Each structure stands twice: as C-alpha cells, then as structure tokens.
Amino acid sequence: MSRFPQTVEFTHLNRPLGIEWTARNLHVEGKIPDEIQGAFFRAVPDPAFPPLFDDDSTLSADGMVSRFWFENGAVDHDIRYLRTPRFEAERKARRALFGRYRNPYSDLPEVRNVDRAAANTTPVWHAGRLFMTKEDALGYEVNPHTLETIGAWTYGGKLRSPTMTAHPRVDPVTGEMFMFGYEAGGICTDDVAYFIADREGNLKSEQWFKAPYCSLMHDFGLTENYAIFPVFPTKTDHERLKAGGVHWTHDQQGDSWVGIMPRYGRGEQMRWFKGPKGIFAFHYINAFEQDGLVHLDVCLADTQPFPFIRVASGIHRNPQDLKFTTERWSFDMNKPGDGYASRQISPPGDLPRLRDADQGRPYSHFWLPSMDASLGPPLIGGPVGAQVNALLRVEPGTGRIAGTAFGPGTGVSEPVHVPSGKPGHDGWLIMVVDRGQDAGLHTSELVILDATDIGAPPLARVQLPVPLHPQIHGCWVSAAQMAKSQHKA
Ligand SMILES: [Fe+2]
C-alpha cells in the first residue's frame, strides 16, 4: 500500500483528511449577527490518494467544496469531493492514476484521455450558478444546495478556451463576469483567451491574444475601462514536460510585463509595460482609474513564492529571506513609454479581500492576512508551506492600518466579506483559523469579526468537530442570491 510522502505538501496542516461530512447546528460561542444569512463556500484541495510522485504538489489535490450555511444565528457545515472525471477514475481504481502537477505526459496510460481538472482553487458565483475553478481547466458547476457536481462549464459549448482562471472579476455595476484562460491553445502555448459573460451568464465575447511568453498567469486586474494582464517569469518547457518533468520553473533573470487593453477592446490594442526582472505576484487586491492613471494593487514577491517551483528552478533561498511587498503600480495611458510607477501601500500579505462593490473602482480599504513575526514561527502547512497568523485592515489612501493577531501557532485562511444593509455599517468578515497541536491533528475554528473593528474580540466563534484541510479561496453567497439559484435544493 502506497503512503503519502512525508513532505510539507502532505504533513502538518496539509495532512490529507479526505472526510466528507455534514454537521447541523454547530456549537456557536457568541452571537452571529442577524444579517449574516447565506453560504460561505470554500475550495479545499485534499488528495484522496497518495500521489504517483513523492515530490508532487498539493496544488494537484482533488477539489473539495466546503459550505458553511448561516441561518438565523445557526451554522451548518458540509464538505464534499468534486465528482470530476479525474476523481471518479481514481476512486474506482482506489489509487492515483494522474501524474505530476500539470504534466499529462506523466499520467498512467489508462487516463490519457480523461479530463485532468481538479476544480480545487476558487468557488465562483455568477448568474445563479456556482463553479469550482482551477486555472488549468474549465470551471466545474456544482449544485449550491446539494454540493453535487454537475459538470464542466462550457457556456453551452460556446467557449473555445479549454482553461478558465480561478480569479474572474465581476463588475458590481454591470454584473458581467470577466475571465481569461492561459495556455488556451494547448499546453505550453502563449495563447491567452479573454472572455466575458453578461449578467445572465451568457458568453458575450471571447478573443485570444499572445502573451510575451507562456507563464503562470494566476490573476488579472479589471477597471471600468481596462483589463490588465501581468506576466511574470515563471515559465514552462514542453520538452521538459514530455520527458516527465515539472510544469513550472522560475527564471529569476526573466523580464516581467504588464499588458493593458480596453476591457471591451481587442487583443491587438494591448499595450505592454515592462517591469522588474524575476518578480512574481499571485494576487491583485484591486485595479481602478483615478487622476488619469490606471492603478493595480499587487501582493508582490521578489521570486516565486511556491517552494516546489523554487526548488525545481534551482533557487535555494530560506523562506524567511524572501521579500514580500504590497505595492500600487500606476500606469499613465496618455504618455508614451513602457515604464510605470510603484509605491508601497501596506505591510506584506496575501489572499486579500475587497468589498465586492469596490471591484474596479477607487476604494478606501481592504483586508489582508499577514504575519506577526513577534508571535513566533509560522504554522507549517497551507498552499505555500507556511500560514500567517494575523489580519490587517488597510486604507491605502490614508495609510491607516489596523490589525489583529490570532496568537502563536495559528493560521488564518482568506476571509470572506459579508456586507450589511445598514447605512454606514461595513459588515463582517468570516474566516477559518487553524491552531497547531504539538501532537496529532490541528484544530479549526470559524471566526466572525466586525469588518470595521477587526481588533475587537470576535462576535462569534464556532469550534469545529473535525479539523479542516487548508482552503485556497472562498466566496460569500447571500441567502437571497441562493434563493435565485439556477438549481433547486
Ligand atoms: Fe488565487
């Protein structure tokens, strides 16, 4: 019987759990505010079987969809595996059949023509449908009431791109969802598809453009008038893949680029700005236009943050020596040249949360998981091997920063924001906080904070009866939105 590798990818917080469970009326400490009615969906990669390769990444793990349901002060939880063809094939065989992270050439022959989608990165809600997304495949639709997998989402067969980002952007005014897919022309191609669904969920445009080179394009920016596509030098090599190797290596000497085009324009209108060599960013807080400039707020690293990619690239640096910053990049579309200005706007952090209503518009604040190093070493585990223990509320305009820390040995997942209908009230944040144990499994707790006063004691906490595997991203779907779902309970 094969066993899970004893690497950080499969131990500590990342220890595979693989438990599908349901609990009703979890024990709530404190009081859940009356306006919090709806679902907190979470994407959890949790490998159902030991990988074929011991150096594999948890990013290949089978997607689970987790849902906390809030109703009249009570909380329920459900978590289910996505029934992707990949999961079903491996479940039937009772072992892993798919090979390395994003290398189909390393799969066993019996699954060569089976969809590799793991659907494990972000739950996305649009036009009454819930999708589980991962950037190397199409999104998978899930019934939001039953968590049953419906299937790959192709916009009625209209979408040509075989990939869709895990970071679509929904315009809060038009209700349109803007998306892209890279390696759209096939594995290792520099083709990027950029597509838009209208507020009813119909595909209204799809066009393709060429990136400067094939790179890991995880997120993008969207303003009222522009779409922004940063390209960082984490690169691939088809020959390496054919030889069974890794998908990505990071080129520390490689150029970075930011492509900006009119958001309803054509790929040929893309204007490329040149950035520093060797940098990488997974997530953008927001993008907006102000004072004649286009701004992109970036959670930036001076190299590739994922240890498994750095190791494959021969970049051997201690995690504590990596340089992370949070920057605002400003582009003047009215001047010639390929340069842009940057300035720091916040202490470092990642997995930022913005109010949905602020997407693409000038905004006053955001929330950012961050590290309070005075509390000791980080909790081991999560997507990049170390979790952070604090949460910030940052006002980039005023420079005002407030924070709260959860204590030594804790790990904060990306929060969701629940808006309030009351004027002047900024709503709440809900997140999972893990606590490491000296021996055995960690514990997980759901925490609800006032979004304005995040340093105040939590309004409510829910200690979970089963530890939760680290999530990647989450989303909030109100009870009113759920009632308008395309699917019934
Ligand atoms: Fe992400």
Coordinates of C-alpha atoms and ligand atoms in Angstrom, one line a residue:
M1 CA 0.0 0.0 0.0
S2 CA 1.5 3.3 -1.0
R3 CA 1.7 6.1 1.6
F4 CA 1.6 9.8 1.4
P5 CA 5.0 11.4 1.2
Q6 CA 6.3 12.8 4.5
T7 CA 6.9 16.3 2.9
V8 CA 5.3 19.6 3.9
E9 CA 2.9 19.1 1.0
F10 CA 1.3 16.2 2.8
T11 CA 2.0 16.7 6.5
H12 CA 1.1 19.1 9.3
L13 CA -1.9 21.2 8.2
N14 CA -1.6 19.6 4.7
R15 CA -2.1 16.1 6.1
P16 CA -4.7 14.6 3.9
L17 CA -8.1 14.2 5.6
G18 CA -10.5 13.2 2.8
I19 CA -13.5 13.2 5.0
E20 CA -16.9 14.2 3.5
W21 CA -19.0 15.2 6.4
T22 CA -22.2 17.0 7.4
A23 CA -23.0 18.7 10.6
R24 CA -26.1 20.7 11.6
N25 CA -26.3 23.3 14.3
L26 CA -22.6 23.6 15.2
H27 CA -22.0 25.0 18.6
V28 CA -21.7 28.8 18.4
E29 CA -19.9 30.8 21.0
G30 CA -21.2 34.4 21.0
K31 CA -23.9 35.7 18.7
I32 CA -23.9 35.6 14.9
P33 CA -25.3 38.9 13.6
D34 CA -28.8 38.7 12.2
E35 CA -27.8 40.0 8.8
I36 CA -25.4 37.1 8.2
Q37 CA -27.7 34.8 6.2
G38 CA -26.2 32.7 3.4
A39 CA -23.3 30.5 2.4
F40 CA -19.6 30.7 2.8
F41 CA -18.2 28.4 0.1
R42 CA -14.6 27.3 0.3
A43 CA -12.3 25.5 -2.1
V44 CA -10.2 22.8 -0.4
P45 CA -7.6 20.7 -2.3
D46 CA -7.4 17.4 -0.3
P47 CA -5.6 14.5 -2.0
A48 CA -7.8 11.4 -2.0
F49 CA -4.9 9.1 -2.8
P50 CA -1.1 9.2 -2.3
P51 CA 0.5 10.8 -5.4
L52 CA 2.4 8.9 -8.1
F53 CA 5.4 11.1 -7.5
D54 CA 6.7 11.9 -4.0
D55 CA 7.7 15.4 -4.9
D56 CA 4.2 16.3 -6.1
S57 CA 2.4 19.4 -5.0
T58 CA -0.8 19.7 -3.0
L59 CA -2.0 22.0 -5.9
S60 CA -2.8 18.8 -7.8
A61 CA -5.0 17.6 -5.0
D62 CA -8.7 16.7 -5.5
G63 CA -11.0 19.6 -5.1
M64 CA -13.5 19.6 -2.2
V65 CA -16.2 22.1 -1.8
S66 CA -16.9 23.2 1.7
R67 CA -20.0 25.2 2.7
F68 CA -20.9 26.9 6.0
W69 CA -24.6 27.8 5.9
F70 CA -25.7 30.6 8.2
E71 CA -29.4 30.8 9.0
N72 CA -31.0 32.8 11.9
G73 CA -27.9 32.5 14.1
A74 CA -27.2 28.8 13.4
V75 CA -24.4 27.4 11.4
D76 CA -24.2 24.1 9.4
H77 CA -21.3 22.6 7.6
D78 CA -21.0 20.3 4.6
I79 CA -17.9 19.2 2.6
R80 CA -17.9 17.0 -0.5
Y81 CA -15.4 15.9 -3.1
L82 CA -16.0 17.2 -6.6
R83 CA -17.0 14.3 -8.8
T84 CA -14.7 15.2 -11.6
P85 CA -13.8 12.5 -14.1
R86 CA -10.3 12.6 -12.5
F87 CA -11.7 11.9 -9.0
E88 CA -14.1 9.2 -10.3
A89 CA -11.4 7.4 -12.2
E90 CA -9.0 7.3 -9.2
R91 CA -11.8 6.4 -6.8
K92 CA -12.7 3.4 -8.9
A93 CA -9.1 2.3 -9.1
R94 CA -8.6 3.1 -5.4
R95 CA -5.2 4.8 -6.2
A96 CA -3.7 7.7 -8.0
L97 CA -3.7 7.5 -11.8
F98 CA -2.7 11.1 -12.7
G99 CA 0.9 12.1 -12.5
R100 CA 2.7 15.3 -11.8
Y101 CA 1.2 18.7 -11.3
R102 CA 0.1 19.9 -14.8
N103 CA 2.0 17.3 -16.7
P104 CA -0.4 15.0 -18.6
Y105 CA 2.6 13.1 -20.0
S106 CA 3.2 11.7 -16.6
D107 CA -0.3 10.2 -16.3
L108 CA -0.8 6.4 -16.4
P109 CA -2.0 5.2 -19.9
E110 CA -5.5 4.3 -18.8
V111 CA -6.3 8.0 -18.1
R112 CA -4.6 9.7 -21.0
N113 CA -7.8 10.9 -22.4
V114 CA -9.6 11.7 -19.1
D115 CA -10.1 15.4 -18.0
R116 CA -7.3 16.3 -15.5
A117 CA -9.5 19.0 -13.9
A118 CA -9.1 19.1 -10.1
A119 CA -11.5 22.0 -9.5
N120 CA -9.7 22.9 -6.3
T121 CA -8.9 26.6 -6.2
T122 CA -11.8 29.1 -6.0
P123 CA -15.6 28.8 -5.7
V124 CA -17.1 31.4 -8.1
W125 CA -20.7 32.6 -8.1
H126 CA -22.2 34.2 -11.1
A127 CA -25.7 34.4 -12.6
G128 CA -27.2 32.0 -10.1
R129 CA -24.5 29.3 -10.7
L130 CA -21.7 28.0 -8.5
F131 CA -18.4 27.0 -10.2
M132 CA -15.4 25.3 -8.7
T133 CA -12.4 26.6 -10.7
K134 CA -8.7 25.8 -11.3
E135 CA -6.8 27.7 -13.9
D136 CA -5.6 24.7 -16.0
A137 CA -9.1 23.5 -16.9
L138 CA -12.7 24.7 -17.2
G139 CA -14.7 25.5 -14.2
Y140 CA -17.0 22.7 -12.8
E141 CA -20.5 23.6 -11.9
V142 CA -21.8 22.5 -8.5
N143 CA -25.4 22.5 -7.2
P144 CA -25.0 25.0 -4.4
H145 CA -27.7 23.4 -2.3
T146 CA -26.7 19.7 -2.5
L147 CA -23.0 20.2 -3.4
E148 CA -23.4 17.7 -6.2
T149 CA -21.1 18.0 -9.2
I150 CA -22.9 18.9 -12.4
G151 CA -20.0 19.0 -14.8
A152 CA -17.6 21.1 -16.8
W153 CA -18.9 24.6 -17.7
T154 CA -18.5 25.5 -21.4
Y155 CA -21.2 28.3 -21.7
G156 CA -23.4 26.0 -23.7
G157 CA -20.5 24.7 -25.8
K158 CA -19.7 28.3 -27.0
L159 CA -16.4 28.8 -25.1
R160 CA -13.4 27.8 -27.1
S161 CA -10.8 28.2 -24.3
P162 CA -10.1 24.9 -22.5
T163 CA -9.0 26.8 -19.4
M164 CA -10.5 29.4 -17.1
T165 CA -8.8 31.5 -14.4
A166 CA -9.7 30.9 -10.8
H167 CA -9.8 34.7 -10.5
P168 CA -12.6 36.0 -12.6
R169 CA -13.7 39.6 -11.9
V170 CA -17.4 40.5 -11.6
D171 CA -18.3 44.2 -12.3
P172 CA -20.5 45.4 -9.5
V173 CA -22.5 47.7 -11.8
T174 CA -22.9 45.8 -15.0
G175 CA -23.0 42.3 -13.4
E176 CA -20.7 41.0 -16.1
M177 CA -18.1 38.4 -15.3
F178 CA -14.7 39.0 -17.0
M179 CA -12.4 35.9 -17.3
F180 CA -9.3 34.7 -19.1
G181 CA -7.6 31.3 -19.7
Y182 CA -3.9 30.8 -20.4
E183 CA -2.3 28.0 -22.4
A184 CA -5.6 28.3 -24.3
G185 CA -4.1 27.0 -27.5
G186 CA -2.8 23.8 -25.7
I187 CA -0.3 23.0 -23.1
C188 CA 2.7 25.4 -23.0
T189 CA 1.3 27.8 -25.7
D190 CA 1.5 31.5 -25.2
D191 CA -2.2 31.9 -26.3
V192 CA -4.4 33.7 -23.8
A193 CA -8.2 33.7 -24.1
Y194 CA -10.1 36.7 -22.7
F195 CA -13.8 36.3 -22.3
I196 CA -16.9 38.0 -20.8
A197 CA -20.2 36.6 -19.6
D198 CA -23.2 39.0 -19.3
R199 CA -25.2 39.3 -16.1
E200 CA -27.5 36.5 -17.1
G201 CA -24.5 34.2 -17.6
N202 CA -24.4 34.2 -21.4
L203 CA -21.0 34.3 -23.1
K204 CA -20.9 37.6 -24.9
S205 CA -17.3 37.7 -26.2
E206 CA -14.2 35.7 -26.4
Q207 CA -11.0 36.7 -28.0
W208 CA -7.4 35.5 -27.9
F209 CA -4.1 37.3 -27.7
K210 CA -0.4 36.3 -27.4
A211 CA 1.5 36.8 -24.2
P212 CA 5.2 37.7 -24.3
Y213 CA 5.9 34.1 -23.3
C214 CA 3.9 31.2 -21.7
S215 CA 3.8 31.9 -18.0
L216 CA 1.8 31.2 -14.8
M217 CA -1.0 33.8 -15.0
H218 CA -3.0 33.4 -11.9
D219 CA -5.0 36.6 -11.6
F220 CA -5.7 39.7 -13.5
G221 CA -6.9 43.3 -13.0
L222 CA -10.1 45.0 -14.2
T223 CA -11.1 48.6 -14.1
E224 CA -14.2 50.4 -15.5
N225 CA -12.3 50.7 -18.9
Y226 CA -9.3 48.4 -18.9
A227 CA -8.3 44.8 -18.5
I228 CA -4.8 44.3 -17.0
F229 CA -2.7 41.1 -17.6
P230 CA 0.6 40.9 -15.7
V231 CA 3.1 38.3 -16.9
F232 CA 5.9 37.1 -14.6
P233 CA 8.8 34.8 -15.4
T234 CA 7.5 31.5 -14.1
K235 CA 7.9 29.6 -17.3
T236 CA 7.3 26.2 -18.8
D237 CA 9.0 24.0 -21.4
H238 CA 7.2 21.5 -23.5
E239 CA 10.2 19.2 -24.0
R240 CA 10.7 19.1 -20.2
L241 CA 7.1 18.1 -19.8
K242 CA 7.3 15.4 -22.4
A243 CA 10.3 14.0 -20.5
G244 CA 8.1 13.7 -17.4
G245 CA 9.4 16.8 -15.7
V246 CA 7.8 19.7 -13.8
H247 CA 5.5 22.2 -15.4
W248 CA 7.0 25.4 -14.0
T249 CA 10.4 26.8 -13.3
H250 CA 11.1 30.4 -12.3
D251 CA 13.5 32.5 -14.3
Q252 CA 15.0 34.9 -11.8
Q253 CA 16.6 36.9 -14.6
G254 CA 13.5 36.9 -16.8
D255 CA 11.6 40.1 -17.6
S256 CA 8.1 40.8 -16.2
W257 CA 5.4 42.6 -18.2
V258 CA 2.0 44.2 -17.6
G259 CA -0.4 44.2 -20.6
I260 CA -3.2 46.7 -20.5
M261 CA -6.1 46.8 -23.1
P262 CA -9.6 48.4 -23.2
R263 CA -11.8 46.0 -21.4
Y264 CA -14.2 45.8 -24.3
G265 CA -11.4 46.2 -26.8
R266 CA -9.4 43.8 -28.9
G267 CA -6.2 42.0 -28.0
E268 CA -4.4 43.9 -30.7
Q269 CA -4.9 47.1 -28.6
M270 CA -2.8 45.6 -25.8
R271 CA -0.1 47.9 -24.6
W272 CA 2.8 46.2 -22.8
F273 CA 4.7 47.8 -19.9
K274 CA 8.0 46.4 -18.7
G275 CA 8.6 45.6 -15.0
P276 CA 11.5 44.4 -12.8
K277 CA 13.2 41.0 -13.5
G278 CA 12.4 37.9 -11.5
I279 CA 9.3 39.2 -9.6
F280 CA 6.1 37.3 -9.1
A281 CA 2.6 38.0 -7.8
F282 CA -0.3 35.6 -7.4
H283 CA -3.0 38.1 -6.4
Y284 CA -4.1 41.7 -7.1
I285 CA -6.2 43.5 -4.5
N286 CA -7.9 45.8 -6.9
A287 CA -7.5 47.9 -10.0
F288 CA -9.0 51.3 -10.7
E289 CA -8.7 54.6 -12.6
Q290 CA -8.0 57.9 -10.9
D291 CA -6.3 61.2 -11.8
G292 CA -5.8 60.0 -15.3
L293 CA -3.8 56.9 -14.2
V294 CA -4.6 53.2 -14.2
H295 CA -3.7 51.7 -10.8
L296 CA -3.1 48.0 -9.9
D297 CA -2.6 47.0 -6.3
V298 CA -0.4 43.9 -6.1
C299 CA 0.7 41.4 -3.4
L300 CA 4.3 41.1 -4.7
A301 CA 7.2 38.7 -4.1
D302 CA 10.8 39.1 -5.3
T303 CA 10.7 35.5 -6.6
Q304 CA 8.3 32.6 -7.0
P305 CA 6.5 32.1 -3.6
F306 CA 5.9 28.3 -4.0
P307 CA 8.7 26.3 -2.6
F308 CA 8.2 23.3 -5.0
I309 CA 8.7 25.7 -8.0
R310 CA 11.7 27.4 -6.5
V311 CA 13.4 24.0 -5.8
A312 CA 12.7 22.9 -9.4
S313 CA 14.3 26.2 -10.6
G314 CA 17.5 25.8 -8.6
I315 CA 16.5 28.8 -6.4
H316 CA 17.6 27.9 -2.9
R317 CA 16.6 30.6 -0.5
N318 CA 15.4 30.4 3.1
P319 CA 11.6 31.2 3.2
Q320 CA 12.3 33.9 5.8
D321 CA 14.7 35.7 3.3
L322 CA 12.1 36.1 0.6
K323 CA 11.0 39.7 0.1
F324 CA 7.3 40.3 0.0
T325 CA 5.7 43.8 -0.5
T326 CA 2.2 45.2 -1.2
E327 CA 2.5 47.8 -4.0
R328 CA 0.4 50.1 -6.1
W329 CA 1.5 50.2 -9.7
S330 CA 0.4 53.3 -11.6
F331 CA 0.3 53.4 -15.4
D332 CA -0.1 56.6 -17.5
M333 CA -2.0 55.6 -20.6
N334 CA -1.7 59.1 -22.0
K335 CA 2.1 59.1 -22.2
P336 CA 4.4 57.0 -24.4
G337 CA 6.9 54.6 -23.0
D338 CA 6.8 51.2 -21.2
G339 CA 7.6 52.2 -17.7
Y340 CA 5.3 52.6 -14.6
A341 CA 5.5 53.9 -11.1
S342 CA 5.3 51.8 -7.9
R343 CA 4.9 52.6 -4.3
Q344 CA 4.3 50.5 -1.1
I345 CA 0.8 50.7 0.3
S346 CA 0.8 48.1 3.1
P347 CA 2.8 45.6 5.0
P348 CA 3.2 42.3 3.1
G349 CA 0.5 39.7 3.0
D350 CA -1.6 37.7 0.6
L351 CA -5.1 36.4 -0.1
P352 CA -6.5 39.9 0.1
R353 CA -10.3 40.6 0.4
L354 CA -12.0 43.5 -1.1
R355 CA -15.7 44.5 -0.8
D356 CA -17.4 43.2 -4.0
A357 CA -18.9 46.7 -4.5
D358 CA -15.4 48.2 -4.8
Q359 CA -14.2 45.9 -7.6
G360 CA -12.6 48.1 -10.4
R361 CA -13.4 51.4 -8.6
P362 CA -11.5 53.8 -6.4
Y363 CA -11.7 52.3 -3.0
S364 CA -10.9 53.1 0.6
H365 CA -9.8 49.9 2.3
F366 CA -9.2 46.1 2.0
W367 CA -8.4 43.3 4.4
L368 CA -5.2 41.3 4.2
P369 CA -3.9 38.1 6.0
S370 CA -0.4 39.0 7.2
M371 CA 2.3 37.7 9.6
D372 CA 3.0 39.0 13.1
A373 CA 6.6 37.6 13.4
S374 CA 6.7 38.6 17.1
L375 CA 4.4 35.6 17.8
G376 CA 7.0 33.1 16.8
P377 CA 7.4 30.8 13.7
P378 CA 4.5 30.3 11.3
L379 CA 2.2 27.3 11.4
I380 CA 3.5 24.8 8.9
G381 CA 1.2 23.9 6.0
G382 CA -1.2 25.5 3.6
P383 CA -0.5 26.2 -0.1
V384 CA 2.9 27.7 0.3
G385 CA 4.0 25.7 3.3
A386 CA 3.6 28.4 6.0
Q387 CA 0.4 30.0 7.3
V388 CA 0.1 33.6 8.6
N389 CA -1.3 34.5 12.0
A390 CA -2.7 37.9 11.6
L391 CA -5.2 40.0 9.7
L392 CA -4.9 43.7 8.6
R393 CA -7.4 46.3 7.6
V394 CA -5.5 48.7 5.3
E395 CA -6.5 52.1 4.0
P396 CA -4.1 52.8 1.1
G397 CA -5.3 56.4 0.8
T398 CA -4.7 57.5 4.4
G399 CA -2.0 54.9 5.2
R400 CA -4.1 53.9 8.2
I401 CA -3.6 50.2 9.2
A402 CA -5.3 48.3 11.9
G403 CA -4.7 44.7 12.7
T404 CA -5.5 41.7 14.9
A405 CA -3.3 38.6 15.6
F406 CA -4.7 35.2 16.5
G407 CA -1.8 34.0 18.6
P408 CA 1.3 31.7 18.3
G409 CA 0.8 28.7 16.1
T410 CA -2.3 29.9 14.3
G411 CA -3.1 30.1 10.6
V412 CA -5.6 32.4 9.0
S413 CA -7.4 31.5 5.8
E414 CA -8.6 34.0 3.3
P415 CA -11.7 35.8 4.8
V416 CA -15.0 36.5 3.0
H417 CA -16.7 39.8 3.4
V418 CA -20.5 39.9 4.3
P419 CA -21.9 43.3 3.5
S420 CA -24.5 45.0 5.8
G421 CA -27.6 46.6 4.5
K422 CA -27.4 49.3 7.3
P423 CA -26.0 52.7 6.1
G424 CA -22.5 53.3 7.5
H425 CA -22.0 49.7 8.6
D426 CA -19.2 47.9 6.8
G427 CA -20.4 44.4 7.5
W428 CA -18.4 41.4 8.7
L429 CA -15.5 39.1 7.9
I430 CA -15.8 35.3 8.3
M431 CA -12.7 33.1 8.1
V432 CA -11.3 29.8 9.3
V433 CA -8.5 30.0 11.8
D434 CA -6.4 26.8 12.4
R435 CA -4.4 26.0 15.6
G436 CA -1.5 23.6 15.5
Q437 CA -1.2 20.9 18.1
D438 CA 2.1 19.6 19.5
A439 CA 1.0 16.1 18.6
G440 CA -1.8 15.0 16.3
L441 CA -4.1 16.9 14.1
H442 CA -4.7 20.7 14.3
T443 CA -8.0 22.2 15.3
S444 CA -10.1 24.6 13.1
E445 CA -12.4 27.3 14.2
L446 CA -14.7 29.6 12.3
V447 CA -14.3 33.2 13.4
I448 CA -16.6 36.2 12.7
L449 CA -15.2 39.7 13.1
D450 CA -16.7 43.2 12.7
A451 CA -15.2 44.3 9.4
T452 CA -14.5 47.9 10.7
D453 CA -13.1 47.0 14.1
I454 CA -11.2 43.8 13.4
G455 CA -9.2 44.2 16.6
A456 CA -12.3 43.8 18.8
P457 CA -13.0 40.3 20.2
P458 CA -14.7 38.1 17.6
L459 CA -18.5 38.4 17.6
A460 CA -18.9 34.7 17.3
R461 CA -16.6 31.6 17.1
V462 CA -17.5 28.1 16.0
Q463 CA -15.1 25.4 17.1
L464 CA -15.3 22.6 14.5
P465 CA -15.6 19.0 15.5
V466 CA -13.3 17.9 12.7
P467 CA -10.1 19.7 11.6
L468 CA -10.4 21.3 8.1
H469 CA -7.7 21.0 5.4
P470 CA -6.4 24.4 4.4
Q471 CA -8.6 26.2 1.9
I472 CA -7.3 28.2 -1.1
H473 CA -10.1 30.7 -1.8
G474 CA -13.6 31.2 -0.6
C475 CA -16.7 33.3 -1.6
W476 CA -19.8 34.6 0.1
V477 CA -23.3 34.0 -1.4
S478 CA -26.2 35.6 0.4
A479 CA -29.4 33.7 1.2
A480 CA -31.1 36.0 -1.3
Q481 CA -28.7 35.0 -4.1
M482 CA -29.0 31.3 -3.2
A483 CA -32.8 31.7 -3.5
K484 CA -32.3 32.8 -7.1
S485 CA -30.0 29.8 -7.9
Q486 CA -30.5 28.0 -11.2
H487 CA -30.8 24.8 -9.2
K488 CA -33.1 23.7 -6.5
A489 CA -32.3 22.1 -3.2
Ligands
FE1 FE -5.5 32.6 -6.1

